[in-house]
Tab-separated table of C-alpha atoms in Angstrom:
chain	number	residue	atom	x	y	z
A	122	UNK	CA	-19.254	10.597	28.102
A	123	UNK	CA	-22.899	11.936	28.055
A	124	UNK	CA	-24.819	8.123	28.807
A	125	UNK	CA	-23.936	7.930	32.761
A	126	UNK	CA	-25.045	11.820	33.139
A	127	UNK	CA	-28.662	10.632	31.383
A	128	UNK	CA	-28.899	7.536	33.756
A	129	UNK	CA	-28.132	9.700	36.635
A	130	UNK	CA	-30.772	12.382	36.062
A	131	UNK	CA	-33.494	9.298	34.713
A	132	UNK	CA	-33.437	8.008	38.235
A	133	UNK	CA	-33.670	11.029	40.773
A	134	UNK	CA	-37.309	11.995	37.872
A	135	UNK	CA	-38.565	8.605	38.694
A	136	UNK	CA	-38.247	8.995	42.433
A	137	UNK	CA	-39.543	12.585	42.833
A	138	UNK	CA	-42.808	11.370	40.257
A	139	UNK	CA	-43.253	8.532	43.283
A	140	UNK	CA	-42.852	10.871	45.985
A	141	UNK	CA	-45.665	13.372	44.247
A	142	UNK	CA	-48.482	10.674	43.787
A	143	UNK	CA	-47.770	8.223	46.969
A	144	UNK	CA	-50.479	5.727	45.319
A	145	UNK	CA	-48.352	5.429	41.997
A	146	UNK	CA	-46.793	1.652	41.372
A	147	UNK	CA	-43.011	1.621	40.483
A	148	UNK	CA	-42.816	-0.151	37.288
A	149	UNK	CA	-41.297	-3.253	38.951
A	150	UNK	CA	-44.757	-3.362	40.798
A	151	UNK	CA	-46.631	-2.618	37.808
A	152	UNK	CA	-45.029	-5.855	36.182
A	153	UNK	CA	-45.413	-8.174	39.410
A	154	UNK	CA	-49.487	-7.024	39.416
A	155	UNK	CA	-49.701	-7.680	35.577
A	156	UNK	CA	-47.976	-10.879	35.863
A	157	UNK	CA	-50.272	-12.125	38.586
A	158	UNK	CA	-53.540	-11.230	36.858
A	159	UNK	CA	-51.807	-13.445	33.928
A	160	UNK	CA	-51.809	-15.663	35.852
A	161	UNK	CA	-55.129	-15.925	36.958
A	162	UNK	CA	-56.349	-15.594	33.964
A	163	UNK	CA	-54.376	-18.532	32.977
A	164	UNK	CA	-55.409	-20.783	35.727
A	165	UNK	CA	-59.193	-19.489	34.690
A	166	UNK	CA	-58.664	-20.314	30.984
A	167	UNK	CA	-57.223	-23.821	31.854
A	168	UNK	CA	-60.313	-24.588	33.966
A	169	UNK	CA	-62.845	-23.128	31.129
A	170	UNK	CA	-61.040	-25.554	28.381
A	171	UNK	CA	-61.725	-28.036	31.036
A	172	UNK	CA	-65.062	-27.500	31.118
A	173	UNK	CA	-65.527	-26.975	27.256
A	174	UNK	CA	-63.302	-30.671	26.924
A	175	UNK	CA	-65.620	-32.498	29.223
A	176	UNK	CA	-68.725	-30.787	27.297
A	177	UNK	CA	-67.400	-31.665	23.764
A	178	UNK	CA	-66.495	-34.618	25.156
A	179	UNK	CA	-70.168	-35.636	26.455
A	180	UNK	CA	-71.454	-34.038	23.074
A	181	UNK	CA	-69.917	-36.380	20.576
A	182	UNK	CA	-70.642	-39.457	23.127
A	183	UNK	CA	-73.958	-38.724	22.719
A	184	UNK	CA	-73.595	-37.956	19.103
A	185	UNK	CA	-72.035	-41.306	18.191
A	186	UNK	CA	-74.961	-42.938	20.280
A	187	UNK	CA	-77.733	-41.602	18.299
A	188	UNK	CA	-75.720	-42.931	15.279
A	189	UNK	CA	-75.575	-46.407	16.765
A	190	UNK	CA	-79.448	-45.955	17.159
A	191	UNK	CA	-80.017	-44.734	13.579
A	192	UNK	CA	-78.275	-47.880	12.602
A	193	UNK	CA	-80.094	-50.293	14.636
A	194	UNK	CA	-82.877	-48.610	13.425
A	195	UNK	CA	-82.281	-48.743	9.358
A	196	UNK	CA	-81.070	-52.761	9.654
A	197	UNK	CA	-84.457	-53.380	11.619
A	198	UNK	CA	-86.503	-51.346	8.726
A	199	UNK	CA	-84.283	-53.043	6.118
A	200	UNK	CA	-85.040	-57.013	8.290
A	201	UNK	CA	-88.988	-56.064	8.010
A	202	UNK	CA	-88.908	-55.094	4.758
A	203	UNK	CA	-87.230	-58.671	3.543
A	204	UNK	CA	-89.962	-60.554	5.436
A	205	UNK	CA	-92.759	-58.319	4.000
A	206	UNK	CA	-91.459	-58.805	0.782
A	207	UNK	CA	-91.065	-62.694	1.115
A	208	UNK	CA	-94.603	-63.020	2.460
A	209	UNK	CA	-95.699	-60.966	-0.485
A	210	UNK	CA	-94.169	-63.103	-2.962
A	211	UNK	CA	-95.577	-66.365	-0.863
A	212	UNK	CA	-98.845	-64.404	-1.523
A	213	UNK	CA	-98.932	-64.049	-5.071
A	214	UNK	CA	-97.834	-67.943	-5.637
A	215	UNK	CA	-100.555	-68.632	-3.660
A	216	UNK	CA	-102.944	-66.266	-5.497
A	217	UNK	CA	-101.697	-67.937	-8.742
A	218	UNK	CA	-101.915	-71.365	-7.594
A	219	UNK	CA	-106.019	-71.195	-6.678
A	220	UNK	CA	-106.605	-69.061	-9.774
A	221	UNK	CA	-105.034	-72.399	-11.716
A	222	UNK	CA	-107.001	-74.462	-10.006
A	223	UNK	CA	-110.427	-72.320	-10.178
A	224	UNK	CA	-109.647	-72.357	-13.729
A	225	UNK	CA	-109.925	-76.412	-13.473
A	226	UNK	CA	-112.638	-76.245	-11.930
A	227	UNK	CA	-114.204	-74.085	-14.015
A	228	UNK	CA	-113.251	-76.233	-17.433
A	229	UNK	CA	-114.380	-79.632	-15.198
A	230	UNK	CA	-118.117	-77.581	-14.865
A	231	UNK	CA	-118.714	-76.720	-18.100
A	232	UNK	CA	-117.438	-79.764	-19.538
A	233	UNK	CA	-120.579	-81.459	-17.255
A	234	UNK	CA	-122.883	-78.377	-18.233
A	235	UNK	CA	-122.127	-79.647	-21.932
A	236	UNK	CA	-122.795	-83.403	-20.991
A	237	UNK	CA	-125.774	-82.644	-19.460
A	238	UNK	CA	-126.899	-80.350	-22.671
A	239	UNK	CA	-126.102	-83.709	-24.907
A	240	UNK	CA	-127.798	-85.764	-22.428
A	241	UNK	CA	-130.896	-83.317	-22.237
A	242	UNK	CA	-131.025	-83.495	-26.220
A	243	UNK	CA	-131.316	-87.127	-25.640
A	244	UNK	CA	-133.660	-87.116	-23.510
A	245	UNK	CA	-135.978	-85.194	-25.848
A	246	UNK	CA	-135.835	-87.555	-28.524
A	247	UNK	CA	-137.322	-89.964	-25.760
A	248	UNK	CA	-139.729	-87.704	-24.201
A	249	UNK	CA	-142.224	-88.763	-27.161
A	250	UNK	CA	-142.597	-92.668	-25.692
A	251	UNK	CA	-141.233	-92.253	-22.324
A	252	UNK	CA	-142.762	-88.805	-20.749
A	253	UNK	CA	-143.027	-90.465	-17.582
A	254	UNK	CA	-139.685	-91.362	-17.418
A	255	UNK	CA	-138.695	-88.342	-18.574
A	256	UNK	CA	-140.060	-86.573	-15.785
A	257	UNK	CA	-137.888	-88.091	-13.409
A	258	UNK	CA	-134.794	-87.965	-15.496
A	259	UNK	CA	-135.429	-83.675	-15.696
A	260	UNK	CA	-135.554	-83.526	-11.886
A	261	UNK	CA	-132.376	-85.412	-11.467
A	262	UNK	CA	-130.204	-83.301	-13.977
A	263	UNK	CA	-132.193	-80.155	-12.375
A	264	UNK	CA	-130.786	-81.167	-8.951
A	265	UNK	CA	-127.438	-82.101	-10.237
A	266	UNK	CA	-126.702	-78.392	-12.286
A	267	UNK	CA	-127.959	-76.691	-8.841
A	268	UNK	CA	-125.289	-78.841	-6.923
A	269	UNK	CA	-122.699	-77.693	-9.321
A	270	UNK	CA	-123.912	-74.194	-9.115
A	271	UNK	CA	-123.922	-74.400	-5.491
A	272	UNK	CA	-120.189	-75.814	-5.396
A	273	UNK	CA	-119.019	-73.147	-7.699
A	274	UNK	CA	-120.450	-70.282	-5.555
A	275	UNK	CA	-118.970	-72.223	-2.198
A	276	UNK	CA	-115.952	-72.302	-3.782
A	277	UNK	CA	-115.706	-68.854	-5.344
A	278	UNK	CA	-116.736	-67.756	-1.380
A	279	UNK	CA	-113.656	-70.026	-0.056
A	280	UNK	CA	-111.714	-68.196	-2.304
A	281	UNK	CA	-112.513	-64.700	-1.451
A	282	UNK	CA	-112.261	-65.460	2.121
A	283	UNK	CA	-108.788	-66.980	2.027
A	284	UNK	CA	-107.572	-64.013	0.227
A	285	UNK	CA	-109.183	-61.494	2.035
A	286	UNK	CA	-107.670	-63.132	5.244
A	287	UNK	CA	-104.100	-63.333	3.989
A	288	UNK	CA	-104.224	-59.586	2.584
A	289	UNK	CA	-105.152	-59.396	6.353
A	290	UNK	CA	-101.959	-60.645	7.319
A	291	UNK	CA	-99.778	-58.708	5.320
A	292	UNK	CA	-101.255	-55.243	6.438
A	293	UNK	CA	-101.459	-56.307	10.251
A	294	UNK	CA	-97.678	-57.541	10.072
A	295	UNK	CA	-96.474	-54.216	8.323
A	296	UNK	CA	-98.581	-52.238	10.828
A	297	UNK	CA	-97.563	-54.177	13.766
A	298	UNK	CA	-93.706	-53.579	13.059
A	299	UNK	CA	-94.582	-49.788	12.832
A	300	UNK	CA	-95.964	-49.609	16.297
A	301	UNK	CA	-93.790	-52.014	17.941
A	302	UNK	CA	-90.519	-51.261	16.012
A	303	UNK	CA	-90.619	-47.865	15.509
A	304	UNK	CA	-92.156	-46.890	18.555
A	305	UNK	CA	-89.799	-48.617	20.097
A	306	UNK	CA	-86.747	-47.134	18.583
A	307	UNK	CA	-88.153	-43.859	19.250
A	308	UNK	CA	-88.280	-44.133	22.895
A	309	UNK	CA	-85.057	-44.989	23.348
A	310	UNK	CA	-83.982	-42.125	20.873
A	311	UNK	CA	-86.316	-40.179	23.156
A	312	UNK	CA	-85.055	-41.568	26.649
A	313	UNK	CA	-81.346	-41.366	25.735
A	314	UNK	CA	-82.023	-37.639	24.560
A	315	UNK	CA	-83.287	-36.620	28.005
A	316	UNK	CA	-80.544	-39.112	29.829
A	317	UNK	CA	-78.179	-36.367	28.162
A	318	UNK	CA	-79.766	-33.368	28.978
A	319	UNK	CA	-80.164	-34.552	31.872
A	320	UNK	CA	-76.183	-34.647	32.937
C-alpha cells in the first residue's frame, strides 16, 4: 500500500531541512532540551515552596505567639479588674460604716446641745438669787459647747482625710497596673515583633 511510500519520503524531507539550517535541533533534541529546562524548573519550584514553607511556617509561629500574648494580656486586665473592684466595694463599706457612725455622733451632740439648752433655762430661773454663781456656771457650759464644736470639726477633718487618702489608693493602684502591666505587655509584644523581623 500507499503508508510505507509516505514514511519513506517523510524521512529523506526531515534530513535535507537539517542539512539546510546546520543550527536546527532534530526533534529528539528539541524534546531532551525541553525536558531538561523542566527539570530545572522543577528543582527551582521545589526549592521556592521550600522557602515559602519555612516562611509560612515562621509566620504562623509568630502568629500563634502574639495570641498567647493577647491572652496573657486579657487574664492580667481581667485579675486587676477583680482586685479594683473588691477594693472598691471594701471602700464603700467603709464609707458607709463612718457615715453610721458620724450620724451617732451627730445624734450624741445634739442630744447634749439640748441638755445644755434645758440646763441653761435652769440656770435662768436662778440667775435672779445666784448671779454670781451663775457666772461661773455660763463659762463652764461656754467651754463645754466649744469642746464639742471642736470635736465635731476634728472629726469631720479625720473623716475627709481618711477618704481622701483611700480614693488615693484606688486611683494610684489602677494607674500603677497601667504603667507596669501594660507597659509591660507591650514590650514584649514589641520585642518579640522585632525578634521576628529580625530572622
Amino acid at each position: 500500500g500507499s503508508m510505507p511510500k509516505k514514511g519513506a519520503k517523510g524521512k529523506p524531507k526531515a534530513k535535507a531541512g537539517a542539512g539546510e539550517e546546520g543550527a536546527e535541533l532534530t526533534p529528539e533534541e528539541q524534546l531532551k532540551k525541553a525536558n531538561l529546562r523542566i527539570e530545572a524548573l522543577e528543582r527551582e519550584l521545589v526549592q521556592r515552596t521550600d522557602v515559602t514553607n519555612r516562611a509560612l511556617q515562621a509566620h504562623n509561629e509568630m502568629r500563634q505567639r502574639q495570641a498567647e500574648l493577647l491572652a496573657d494580656f486579657d487574664k492580667e486586665k481581667k485579675d486587676t479588674f477583680e482586685i479594683t473592684a473588691d477594693m472598691t466595694r471594701q471602700y464603700k463599706m467603709m464609707q458607709e460604716e463612718l457615715l453610721r457612725r458620724i450620724n451617732i455622733l451627730e445624734n450624741t451632740i445634739q442630744e447634749q446641745k439640748d441638755q445644755l439648752e434645758l440646763a441653761k433655762q435652769a440656770n435662768e430661773d436662778l440667775r435672779k438669787t445666784k448671779d454670781q454663781e451663775l457666772a461661773l456656771k455660763d463659762a463652764q457650759i461656754a467651754d463645754q459647747k466649744q469642746k464639742l464644736e471642736d470635736m465635731a470639726v476634728e472629726f469631720g477633718d479625720m473623716l475627709k482625710e481618711t477618704l481622701d487618702k483611700m480614693s488615693e489608693k484606688i486611683e494610684a493602684t489602677s494607674n500603677e497596673w497601667e504603667q507596669d502591666t501594660g507597659g509591660e505587655v507591650q514590650k514584649k509584644l514589641q520585642e518579640f515583633n522585632m525578634g521576628a523581623v529580625g530572622t
